[in-house]
Short mmCIF file of C-alpha atoms and ligand atoms in Angstrom, two decimals:
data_model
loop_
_atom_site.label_atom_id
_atom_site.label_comp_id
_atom_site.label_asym_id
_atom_site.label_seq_id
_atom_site.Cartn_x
_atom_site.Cartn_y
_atom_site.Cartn_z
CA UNK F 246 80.77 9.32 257.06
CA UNK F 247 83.62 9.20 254.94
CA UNK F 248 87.43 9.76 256.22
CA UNK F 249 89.59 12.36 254.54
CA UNK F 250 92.89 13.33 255.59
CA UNK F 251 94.34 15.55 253.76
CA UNK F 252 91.31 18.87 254.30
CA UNK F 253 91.95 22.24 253.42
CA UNK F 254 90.49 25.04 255.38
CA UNK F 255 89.93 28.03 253.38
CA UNK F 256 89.01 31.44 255.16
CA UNK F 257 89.04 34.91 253.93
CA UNK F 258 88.59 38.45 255.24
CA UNK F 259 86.03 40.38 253.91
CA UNK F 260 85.29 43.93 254.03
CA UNK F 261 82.30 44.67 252.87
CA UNK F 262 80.92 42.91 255.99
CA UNK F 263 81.09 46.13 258.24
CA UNK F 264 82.70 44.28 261.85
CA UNK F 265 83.85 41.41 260.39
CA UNK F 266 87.42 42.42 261.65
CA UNK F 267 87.61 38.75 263.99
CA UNK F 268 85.77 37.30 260.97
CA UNK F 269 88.59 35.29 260.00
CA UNK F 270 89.43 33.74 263.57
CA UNK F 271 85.64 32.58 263.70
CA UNK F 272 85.88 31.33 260.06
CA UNK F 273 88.80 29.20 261.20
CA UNK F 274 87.21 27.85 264.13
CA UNK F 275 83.49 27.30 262.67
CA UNK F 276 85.81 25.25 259.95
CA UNK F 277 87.87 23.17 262.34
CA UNK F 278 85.06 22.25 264.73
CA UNK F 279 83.10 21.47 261.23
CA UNK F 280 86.19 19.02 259.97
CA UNK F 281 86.59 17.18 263.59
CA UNK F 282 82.92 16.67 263.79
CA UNK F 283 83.03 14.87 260.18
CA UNK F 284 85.76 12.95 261.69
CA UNK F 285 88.38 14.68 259.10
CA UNK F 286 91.73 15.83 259.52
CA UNK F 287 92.82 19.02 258.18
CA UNK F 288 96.25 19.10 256.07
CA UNK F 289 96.45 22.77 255.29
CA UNK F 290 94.77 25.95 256.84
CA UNK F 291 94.37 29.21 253.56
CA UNK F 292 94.11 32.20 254.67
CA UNK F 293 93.76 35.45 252.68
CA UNK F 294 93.48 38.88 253.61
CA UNK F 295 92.47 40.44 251.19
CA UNK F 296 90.30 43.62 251.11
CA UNK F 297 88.23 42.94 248.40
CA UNK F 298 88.22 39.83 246.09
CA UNK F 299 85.78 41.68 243.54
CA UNK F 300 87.99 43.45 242.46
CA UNK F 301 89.90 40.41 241.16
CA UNK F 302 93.00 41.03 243.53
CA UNK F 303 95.00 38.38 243.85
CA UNK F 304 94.56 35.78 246.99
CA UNK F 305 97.83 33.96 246.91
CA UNK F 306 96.22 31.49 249.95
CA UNK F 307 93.65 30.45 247.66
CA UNK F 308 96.17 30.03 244.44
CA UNK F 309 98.27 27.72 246.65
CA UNK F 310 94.92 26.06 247.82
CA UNK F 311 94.31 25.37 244.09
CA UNK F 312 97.62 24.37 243.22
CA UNK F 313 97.75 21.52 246.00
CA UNK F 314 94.09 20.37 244.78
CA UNK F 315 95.41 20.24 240.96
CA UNK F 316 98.58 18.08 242.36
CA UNK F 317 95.94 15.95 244.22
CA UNK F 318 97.21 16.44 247.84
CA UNK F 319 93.50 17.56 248.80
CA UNK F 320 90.75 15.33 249.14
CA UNK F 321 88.07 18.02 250.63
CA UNK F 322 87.52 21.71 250.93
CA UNK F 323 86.06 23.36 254.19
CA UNK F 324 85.02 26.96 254.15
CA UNK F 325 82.45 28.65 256.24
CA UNK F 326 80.55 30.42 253.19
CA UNK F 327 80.96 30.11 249.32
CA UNK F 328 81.44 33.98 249.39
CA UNK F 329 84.61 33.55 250.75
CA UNK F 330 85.70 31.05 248.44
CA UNK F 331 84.64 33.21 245.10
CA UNK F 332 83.39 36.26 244.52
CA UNK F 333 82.60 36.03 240.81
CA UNK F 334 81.23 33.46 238.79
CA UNK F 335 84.06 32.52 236.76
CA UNK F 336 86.38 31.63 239.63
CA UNK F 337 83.65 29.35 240.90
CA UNK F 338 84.19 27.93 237.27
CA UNK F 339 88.00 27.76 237.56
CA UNK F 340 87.53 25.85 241.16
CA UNK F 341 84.72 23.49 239.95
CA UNK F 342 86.89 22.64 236.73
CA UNK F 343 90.16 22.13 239.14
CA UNK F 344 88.27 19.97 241.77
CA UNK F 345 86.74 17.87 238.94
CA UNK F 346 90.24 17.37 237.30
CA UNK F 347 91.92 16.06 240.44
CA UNK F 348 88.84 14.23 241.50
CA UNK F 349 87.86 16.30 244.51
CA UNK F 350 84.18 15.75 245.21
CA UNK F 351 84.04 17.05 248.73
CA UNK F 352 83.39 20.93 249.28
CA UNK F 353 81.75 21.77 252.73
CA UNK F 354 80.50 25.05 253.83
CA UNK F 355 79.15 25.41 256.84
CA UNK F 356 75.39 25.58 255.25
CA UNK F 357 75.93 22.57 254.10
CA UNK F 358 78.21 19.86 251.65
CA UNK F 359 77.84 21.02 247.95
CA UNK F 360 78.96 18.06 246.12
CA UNK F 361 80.80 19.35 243.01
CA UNK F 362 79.54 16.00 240.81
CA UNK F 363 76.19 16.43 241.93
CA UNK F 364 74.10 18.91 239.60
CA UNK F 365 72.36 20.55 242.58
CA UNK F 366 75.65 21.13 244.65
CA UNK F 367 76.74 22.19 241.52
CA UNK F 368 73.87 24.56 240.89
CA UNK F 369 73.69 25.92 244.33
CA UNK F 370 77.43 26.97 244.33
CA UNK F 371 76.52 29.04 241.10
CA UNK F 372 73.58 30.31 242.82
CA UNK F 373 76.04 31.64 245.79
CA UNK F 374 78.40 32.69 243.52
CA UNK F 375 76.00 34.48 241.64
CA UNK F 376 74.41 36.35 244.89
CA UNK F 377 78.27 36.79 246.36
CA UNK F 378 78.99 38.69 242.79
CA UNK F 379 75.60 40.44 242.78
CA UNK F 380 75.87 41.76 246.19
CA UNK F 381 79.11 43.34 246.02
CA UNK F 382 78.34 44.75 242.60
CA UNK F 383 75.24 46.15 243.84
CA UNK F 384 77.03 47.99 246.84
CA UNK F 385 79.54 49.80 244.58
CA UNK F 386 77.25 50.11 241.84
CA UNK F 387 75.84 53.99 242.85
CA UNK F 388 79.77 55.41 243.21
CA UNK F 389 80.95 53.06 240.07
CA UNK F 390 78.51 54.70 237.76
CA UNK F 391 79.42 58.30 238.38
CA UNK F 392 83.49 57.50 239.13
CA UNK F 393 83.18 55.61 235.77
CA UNK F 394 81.47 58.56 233.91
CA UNK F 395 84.55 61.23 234.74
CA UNK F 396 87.08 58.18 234.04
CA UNK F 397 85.90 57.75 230.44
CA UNK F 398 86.15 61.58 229.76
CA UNK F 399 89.90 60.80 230.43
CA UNK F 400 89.78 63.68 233.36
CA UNK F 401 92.18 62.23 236.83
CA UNK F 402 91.19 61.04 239.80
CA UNK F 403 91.07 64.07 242.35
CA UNK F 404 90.90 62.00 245.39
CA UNK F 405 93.90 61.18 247.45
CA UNK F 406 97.11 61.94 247.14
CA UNK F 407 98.60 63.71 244.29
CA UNK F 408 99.94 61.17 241.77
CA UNK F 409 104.59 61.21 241.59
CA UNK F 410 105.54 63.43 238.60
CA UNK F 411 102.38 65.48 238.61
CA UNK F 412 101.38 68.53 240.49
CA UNK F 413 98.29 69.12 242.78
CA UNK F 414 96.13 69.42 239.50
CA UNK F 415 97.32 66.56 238.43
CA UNK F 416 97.76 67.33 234.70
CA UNK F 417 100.73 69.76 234.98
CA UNK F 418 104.05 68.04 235.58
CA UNK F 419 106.46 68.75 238.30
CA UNK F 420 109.22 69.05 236.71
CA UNK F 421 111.98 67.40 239.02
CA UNK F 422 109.74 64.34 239.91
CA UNK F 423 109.01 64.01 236.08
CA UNK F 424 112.53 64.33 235.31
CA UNK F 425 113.40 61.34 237.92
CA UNK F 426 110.62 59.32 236.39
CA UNK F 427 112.56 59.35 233.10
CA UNK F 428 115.92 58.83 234.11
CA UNK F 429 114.65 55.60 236.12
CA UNK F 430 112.67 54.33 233.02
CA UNK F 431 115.74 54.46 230.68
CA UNK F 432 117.89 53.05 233.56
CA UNK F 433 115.84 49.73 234.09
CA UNK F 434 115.37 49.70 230.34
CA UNK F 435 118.79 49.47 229.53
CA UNK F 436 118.85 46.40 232.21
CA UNK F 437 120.03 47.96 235.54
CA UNK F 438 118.38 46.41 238.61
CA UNK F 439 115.41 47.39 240.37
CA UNK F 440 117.47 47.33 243.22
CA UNK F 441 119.99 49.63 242.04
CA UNK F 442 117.53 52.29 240.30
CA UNK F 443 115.72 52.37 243.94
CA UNK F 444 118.94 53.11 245.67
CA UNK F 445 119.97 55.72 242.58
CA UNK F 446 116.65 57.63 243.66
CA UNK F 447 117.00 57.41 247.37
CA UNK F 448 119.86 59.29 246.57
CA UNK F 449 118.46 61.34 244.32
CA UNK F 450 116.94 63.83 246.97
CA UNK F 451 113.67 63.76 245.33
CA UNK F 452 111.43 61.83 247.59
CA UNK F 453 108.08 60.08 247.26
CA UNK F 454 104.93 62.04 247.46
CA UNK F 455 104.17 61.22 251.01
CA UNK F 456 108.43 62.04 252.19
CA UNK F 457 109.00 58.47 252.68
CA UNK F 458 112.08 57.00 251.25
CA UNK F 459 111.94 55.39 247.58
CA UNK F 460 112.18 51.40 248.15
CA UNK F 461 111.82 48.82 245.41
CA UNK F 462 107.93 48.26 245.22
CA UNK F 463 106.96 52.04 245.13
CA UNK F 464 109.59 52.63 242.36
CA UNK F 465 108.09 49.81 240.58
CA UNK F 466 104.42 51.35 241.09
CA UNK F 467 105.22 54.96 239.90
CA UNK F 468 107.34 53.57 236.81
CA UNK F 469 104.70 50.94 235.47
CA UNK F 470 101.63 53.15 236.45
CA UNK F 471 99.80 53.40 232.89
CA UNK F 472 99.19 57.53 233.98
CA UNK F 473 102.91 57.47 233.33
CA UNK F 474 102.14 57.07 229.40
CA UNK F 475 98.72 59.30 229.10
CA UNK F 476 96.47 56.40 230.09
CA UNK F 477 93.47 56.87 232.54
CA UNK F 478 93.10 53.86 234.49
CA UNK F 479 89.79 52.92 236.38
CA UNK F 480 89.69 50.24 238.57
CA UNK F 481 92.52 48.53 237.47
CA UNK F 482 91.65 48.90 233.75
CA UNK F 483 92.58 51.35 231.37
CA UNK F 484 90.07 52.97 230.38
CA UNK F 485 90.45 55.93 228.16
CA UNK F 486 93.55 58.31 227.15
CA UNK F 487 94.23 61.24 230.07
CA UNK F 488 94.19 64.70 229.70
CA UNK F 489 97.86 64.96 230.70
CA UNK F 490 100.43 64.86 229.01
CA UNK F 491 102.47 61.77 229.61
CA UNK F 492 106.13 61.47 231.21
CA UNK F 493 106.61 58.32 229.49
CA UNK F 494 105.83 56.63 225.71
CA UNK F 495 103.67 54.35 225.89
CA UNK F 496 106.44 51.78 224.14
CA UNK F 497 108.35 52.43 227.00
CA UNK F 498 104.82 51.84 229.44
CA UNK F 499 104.85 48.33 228.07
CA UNK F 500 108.28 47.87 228.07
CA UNK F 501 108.51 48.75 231.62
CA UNK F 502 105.59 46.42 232.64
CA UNK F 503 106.66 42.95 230.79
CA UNK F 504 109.87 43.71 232.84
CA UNK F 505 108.77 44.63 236.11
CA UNK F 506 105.30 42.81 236.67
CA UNK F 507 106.99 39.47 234.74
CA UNK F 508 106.13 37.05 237.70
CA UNK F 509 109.31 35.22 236.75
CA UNK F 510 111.52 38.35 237.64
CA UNK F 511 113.13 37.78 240.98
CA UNK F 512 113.25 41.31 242.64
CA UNK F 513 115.55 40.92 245.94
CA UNK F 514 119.14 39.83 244.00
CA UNK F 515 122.03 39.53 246.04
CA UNK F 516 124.58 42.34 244.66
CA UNK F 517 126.84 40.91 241.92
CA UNK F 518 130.55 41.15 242.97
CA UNK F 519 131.92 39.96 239.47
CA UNK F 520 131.33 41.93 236.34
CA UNK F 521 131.59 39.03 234.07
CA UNK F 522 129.56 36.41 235.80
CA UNK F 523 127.90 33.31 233.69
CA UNK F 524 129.38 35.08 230.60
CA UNK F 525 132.89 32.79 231.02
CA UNK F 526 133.95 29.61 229.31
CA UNK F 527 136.74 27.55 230.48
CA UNK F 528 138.79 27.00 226.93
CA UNK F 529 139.86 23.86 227.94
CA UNK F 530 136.83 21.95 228.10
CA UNK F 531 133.94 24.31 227.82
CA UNK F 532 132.59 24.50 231.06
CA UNK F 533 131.21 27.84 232.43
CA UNK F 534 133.56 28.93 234.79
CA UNK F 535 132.81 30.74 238.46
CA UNK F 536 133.69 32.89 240.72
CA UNK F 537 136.32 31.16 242.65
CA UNK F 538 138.19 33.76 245.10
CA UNK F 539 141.67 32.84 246.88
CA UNK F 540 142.59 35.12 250.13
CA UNK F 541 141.81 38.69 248.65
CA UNK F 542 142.18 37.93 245.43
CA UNK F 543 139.12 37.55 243.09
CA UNK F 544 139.38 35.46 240.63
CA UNK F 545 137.32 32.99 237.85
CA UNK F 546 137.85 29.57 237.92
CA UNK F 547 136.93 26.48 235.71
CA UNK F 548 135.89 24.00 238.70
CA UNK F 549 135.97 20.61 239.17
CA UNK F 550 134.25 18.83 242.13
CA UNK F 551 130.33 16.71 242.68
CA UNK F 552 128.84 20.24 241.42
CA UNK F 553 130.77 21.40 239.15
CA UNK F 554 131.70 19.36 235.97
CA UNK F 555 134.88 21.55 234.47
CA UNK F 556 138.83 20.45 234.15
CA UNK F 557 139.50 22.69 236.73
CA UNK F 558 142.41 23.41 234.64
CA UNK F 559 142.02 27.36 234.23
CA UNK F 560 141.59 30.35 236.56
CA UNK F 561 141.87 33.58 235.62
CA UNK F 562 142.56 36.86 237.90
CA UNK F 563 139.26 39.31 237.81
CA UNK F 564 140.48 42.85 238.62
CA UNK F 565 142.13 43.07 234.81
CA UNK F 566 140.35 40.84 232.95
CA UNK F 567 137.41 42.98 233.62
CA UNK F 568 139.66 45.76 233.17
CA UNK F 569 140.61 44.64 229.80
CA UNK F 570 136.89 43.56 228.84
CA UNK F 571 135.81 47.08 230.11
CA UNK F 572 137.87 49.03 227.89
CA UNK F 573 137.05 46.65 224.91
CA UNK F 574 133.14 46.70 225.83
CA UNK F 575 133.25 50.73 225.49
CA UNK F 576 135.32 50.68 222.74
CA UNK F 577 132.94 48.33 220.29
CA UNK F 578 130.03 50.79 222.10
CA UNK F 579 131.39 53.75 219.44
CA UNK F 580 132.48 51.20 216.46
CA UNK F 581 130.82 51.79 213.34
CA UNK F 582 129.58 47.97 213.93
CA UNK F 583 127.33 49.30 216.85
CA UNK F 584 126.15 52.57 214.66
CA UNK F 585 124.35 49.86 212.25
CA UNK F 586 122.94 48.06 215.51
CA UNK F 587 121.54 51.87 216.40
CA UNK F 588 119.76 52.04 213.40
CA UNK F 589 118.70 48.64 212.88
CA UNK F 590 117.14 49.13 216.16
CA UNK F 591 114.58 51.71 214.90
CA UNK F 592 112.70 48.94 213.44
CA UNK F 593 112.93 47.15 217.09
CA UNK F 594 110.66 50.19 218.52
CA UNK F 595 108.16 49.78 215.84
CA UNK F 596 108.25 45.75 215.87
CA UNK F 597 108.08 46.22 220.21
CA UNK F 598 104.93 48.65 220.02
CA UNK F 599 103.42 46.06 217.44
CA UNK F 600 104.00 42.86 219.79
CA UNK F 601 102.60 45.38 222.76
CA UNK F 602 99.46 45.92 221.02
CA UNK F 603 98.56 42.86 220.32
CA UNK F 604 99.22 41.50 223.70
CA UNK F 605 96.97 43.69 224.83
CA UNK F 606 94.55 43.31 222.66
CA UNK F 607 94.25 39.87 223.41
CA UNK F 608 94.90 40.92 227.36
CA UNK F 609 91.37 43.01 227.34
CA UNK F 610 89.79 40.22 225.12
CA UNK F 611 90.48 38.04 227.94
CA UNK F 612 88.76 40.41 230.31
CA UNK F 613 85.84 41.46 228.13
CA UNK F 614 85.10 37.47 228.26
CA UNK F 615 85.09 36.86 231.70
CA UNK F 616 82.39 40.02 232.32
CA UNK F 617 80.35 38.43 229.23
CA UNK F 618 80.38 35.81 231.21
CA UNK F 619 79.68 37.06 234.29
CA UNK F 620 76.86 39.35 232.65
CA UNK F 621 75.27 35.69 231.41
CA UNK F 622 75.71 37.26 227.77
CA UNK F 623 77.97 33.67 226.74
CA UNK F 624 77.79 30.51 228.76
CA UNK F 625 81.06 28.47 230.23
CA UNK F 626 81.63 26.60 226.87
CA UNK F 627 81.26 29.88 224.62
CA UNK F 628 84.23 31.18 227.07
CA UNK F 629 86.09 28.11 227.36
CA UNK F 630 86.38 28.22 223.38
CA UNK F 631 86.82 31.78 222.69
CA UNK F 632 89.60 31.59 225.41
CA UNK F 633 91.01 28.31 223.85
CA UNK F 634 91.45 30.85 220.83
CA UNK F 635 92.95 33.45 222.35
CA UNK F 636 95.25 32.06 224.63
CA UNK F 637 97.65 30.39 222.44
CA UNK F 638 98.22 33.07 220.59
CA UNK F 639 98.67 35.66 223.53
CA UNK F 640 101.09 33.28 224.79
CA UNK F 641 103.15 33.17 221.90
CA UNK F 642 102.67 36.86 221.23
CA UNK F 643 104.28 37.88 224.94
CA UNK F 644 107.05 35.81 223.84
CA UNK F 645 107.61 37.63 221.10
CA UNK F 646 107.46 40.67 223.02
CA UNK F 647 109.83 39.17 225.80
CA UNK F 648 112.29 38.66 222.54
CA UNK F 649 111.85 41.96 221.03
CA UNK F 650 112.54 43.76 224.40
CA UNK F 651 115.87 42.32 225.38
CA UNK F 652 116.94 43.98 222.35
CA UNK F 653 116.75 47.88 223.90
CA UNK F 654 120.11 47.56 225.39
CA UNK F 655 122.40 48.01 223.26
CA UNK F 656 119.87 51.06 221.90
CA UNK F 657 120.32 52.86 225.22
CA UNK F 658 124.43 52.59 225.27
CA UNK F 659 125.90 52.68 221.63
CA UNK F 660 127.52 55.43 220.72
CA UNK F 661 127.90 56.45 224.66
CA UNK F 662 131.44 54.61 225.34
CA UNK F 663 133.35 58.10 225.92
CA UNK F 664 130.80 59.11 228.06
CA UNK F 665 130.41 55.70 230.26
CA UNK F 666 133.85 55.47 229.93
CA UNK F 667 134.35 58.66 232.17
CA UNK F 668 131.52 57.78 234.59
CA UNK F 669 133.21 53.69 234.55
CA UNK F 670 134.32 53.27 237.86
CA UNK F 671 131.20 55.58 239.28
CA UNK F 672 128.68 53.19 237.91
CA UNK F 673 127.71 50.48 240.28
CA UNK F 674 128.30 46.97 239.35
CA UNK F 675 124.61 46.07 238.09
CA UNK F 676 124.61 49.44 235.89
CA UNK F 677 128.55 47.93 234.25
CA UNK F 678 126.95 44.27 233.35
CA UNK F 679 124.19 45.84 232.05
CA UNK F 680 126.47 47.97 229.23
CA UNK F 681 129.01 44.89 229.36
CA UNK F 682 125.57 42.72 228.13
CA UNK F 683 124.61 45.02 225.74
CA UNK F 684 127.17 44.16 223.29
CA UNK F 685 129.24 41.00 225.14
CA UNK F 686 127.43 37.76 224.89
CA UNK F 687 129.99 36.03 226.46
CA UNK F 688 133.80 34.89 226.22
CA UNK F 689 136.22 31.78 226.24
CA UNK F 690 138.89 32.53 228.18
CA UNK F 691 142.20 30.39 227.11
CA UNK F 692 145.01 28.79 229.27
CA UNK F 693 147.37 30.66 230.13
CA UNK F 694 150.85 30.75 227.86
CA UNK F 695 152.73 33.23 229.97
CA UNK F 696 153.12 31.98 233.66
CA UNK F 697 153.66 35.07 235.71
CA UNK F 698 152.92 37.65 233.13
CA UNK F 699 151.52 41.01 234.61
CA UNK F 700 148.26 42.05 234.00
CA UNK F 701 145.94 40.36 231.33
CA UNK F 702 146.97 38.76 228.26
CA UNK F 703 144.53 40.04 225.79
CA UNK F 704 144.94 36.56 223.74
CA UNK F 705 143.57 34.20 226.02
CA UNK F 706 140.52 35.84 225.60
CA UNK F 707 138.11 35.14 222.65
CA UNK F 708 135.39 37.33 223.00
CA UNK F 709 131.67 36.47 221.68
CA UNK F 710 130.02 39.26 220.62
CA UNK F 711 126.55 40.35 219.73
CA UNK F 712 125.61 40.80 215.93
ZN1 ZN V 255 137.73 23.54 232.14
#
């Protein structure tokens, strides 16, 4: 008997195991009772619930679970059945490779050890893997084939609830919902918040299909659902071009999704209360100054102190410094500078949709593999090279497209300074940094030559901005 002492437990719910509803509880326990009797102690309990792990949902539990193998805090894996652990081949392939990596031999299920360097631990895995992925294929297999058939004529789903934007027969628009649909798309595009666009359609008085109110995650669902752009989507794919007519380009579609399914993207900001944050340079000594409020008044400060390395030589009042950077912000919006930025940006919409389709290209490349795989048609080293191939150059590719997006903004405001100018103080603070960003990529503010003066003095300020 060997000791390990740092165990993971790994237990999932599945349901395609009709009253399995406690399964997870007994899962647990079965895997506990399994570690103390081996004399083990268990670091970590994973638990997913997830409805169907076919379908290639997500099971953050499990990601962690690898993660912590791959930085070698895991010595052992207990789980009560492979199924739980994969449901298609190729993850068993992405766990085996992980395990081997970090040197983890140990994976028990409660049939027995499979020992990962062993060839017949090894083989039986695949072999459960294999059943796990037959069985479940098998069960949706009769509703799959026909569901599949109607997807690829491009016809829409008629089951559930009517999709936002679309009437009852789901080809014909409705107009107001459609209408909101836009307006939010060219909002987030030109860089306001998630946040704020949510809270622009609560207020809106146009309210989700099912009445309830808008909140962040179904705005993001409606405004990166491929439908939006003409695209039928069938289990998660898309799968032919709809019968519809879209609300949305497809440009836009892909715009929409780099920037609201980018992982990175942090989704619950705290409001910003200064217009000009992180675009400020202290002119003294080049630090990036901060918000620094005294009393009532706000202000920007250079700092000094353990965490902050300025002079802590210059502040500078907000209220009209912004006031002043404002006025100059919508003023270069309707200079002739910004007119040749509006039409060198036609080439931006052309070079976007290029990037786009290559990324996803390489995107459904990436998919085709793994079901080659899983269909037996290539073997593990056929798809570790062909993905070898491809994944470099998708990488570089979505940067690219990253690049090439951040570019819209000033497409969505130049031209538009009387106009924002009017709605200014209406806007809320997320919607002003986002114009201010557009053109402004940042400023040195000076010292101060007249103590006392009123208002801003348009010379300490040395504004940076965009080409
Ligand atoms: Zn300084």
């Amino acid at each position: 008997m060997t000791t390990r002492r740092a165990v993971a437990l790994y237990a999932r719910i599945s349901q395609d195991r009709s009253g399995d509803e406690a399964g997870v509880t007994r899962q647990l326990r079965d895997c506990r009772v399994e570690a103390e009797r081996r004399g083990w102690v268990v670091a970590e309990e994973y638990v997913d619930d997830d409805v169907s792990a076919y379908s290639g949902k997500r099971r953050p539990a499990y990601q962690r679970m690898l993660r912590d193998i791959t930085e070698g805090r895991r010595d052992a894996v207990v789980v009560w059945h492979m199924d739980r652990l994969h449901r298609r081949p190729i993850e068993l392939e992405q766990f085996v490779s992980t395990c081997e990596q970090a040197g983890l031999r140990d994976v028990v299920t409660l049939l027995g050890q499979v020992d990962l360097a062993n060839n017949d631990g090894l083989l039986m895995a695949r072999l459960l893997a294999a059943v796990a992925a037959n069985e479940s294929a098998q069960k949706s297999l009769r509703l799959k084939s026909k569901t599949r058939e109607i997807a690829e004529t491009g016809r829409p789903t008629m089951g559930g609830r009517r999709p936002f934007g679309f009437a009852e027969d789901r080809i014909i628009h409705e107009p107001a919902e459609a209408a909101v649909v836009r307006e939010a798309a060219a909002r987030l595009l030109a860089g306001e918040s998630l946040t704020s666009v949510t809270r622009w359609m609560q207020d809106s008085g146009v309210p989700t299909v099912s009445g309830a109110q808008w909140r962040t995650h179904s705005v993001r669902q409606v405004v990166t659902n491929p439908r939006m752009w003409g695209m039928r989507v069938h289990q998660g794919q898309v799968i032919s071009a709809g019968t519809w007519e879209p609300i949305l380009t497809p440009e836009q579609g892909e715009r929409l999704r780099r920037l609201l399914l980018d992982p990175d993207r942090r989704t619950n900001r705290t409001a910003r209360r200064y217009l000009l944050s992180g675009m400020l340079t202290c002119g003294r000594c080049g630090a990036r100054m901060v918000s620094a409020p005294r009393e009532d008044v706000r202000r920007y400060a250079c700092r000094t102190g353990p965490d902050q390395r300025g002079c802590g030589g210059i502040y500078v009042v907000a209220d009209p410094l912004e006031r002043f950077v404002a006025e100059a912000v919508l003023h270069r919006l309707d200079s002739p500078q910004m007119h040749d930025a509006l039409t060198g940006n036609e080439h931006d919409d052309a070079e976007v949709a290029g990037w786009a389709a290559k990324v996803q290209e390489d995107e459904r490349k990436l998919l085709d593999l793994a079901d080659m795989f899983a269909d037996g048609e290539i073997d593990r080293v056929g798809m570790k090279r062909a993905r070898e191939q491809i994944t470099p150059r998708l990488e570089v590719n979505r940067r690219a497209l990253a690049a090439a997006n951040g570019r819209d903004q000033v497409v969505e405001y130049a031209g538009r300074g009387v106009e924002l100018r009017e709605a200014w103080d209406g806007l809320d603070l997320s919607r002003q940094v986002a114009v201010v960003k557009a053109v402004l990529a940042g400023a040195t503010v000076l010292p101060a030559t007249q103590r006392g003066r009123r208002g801003f003095d348009p010379g300490r300020l040395v504004p940076d901005w965009r080409a």
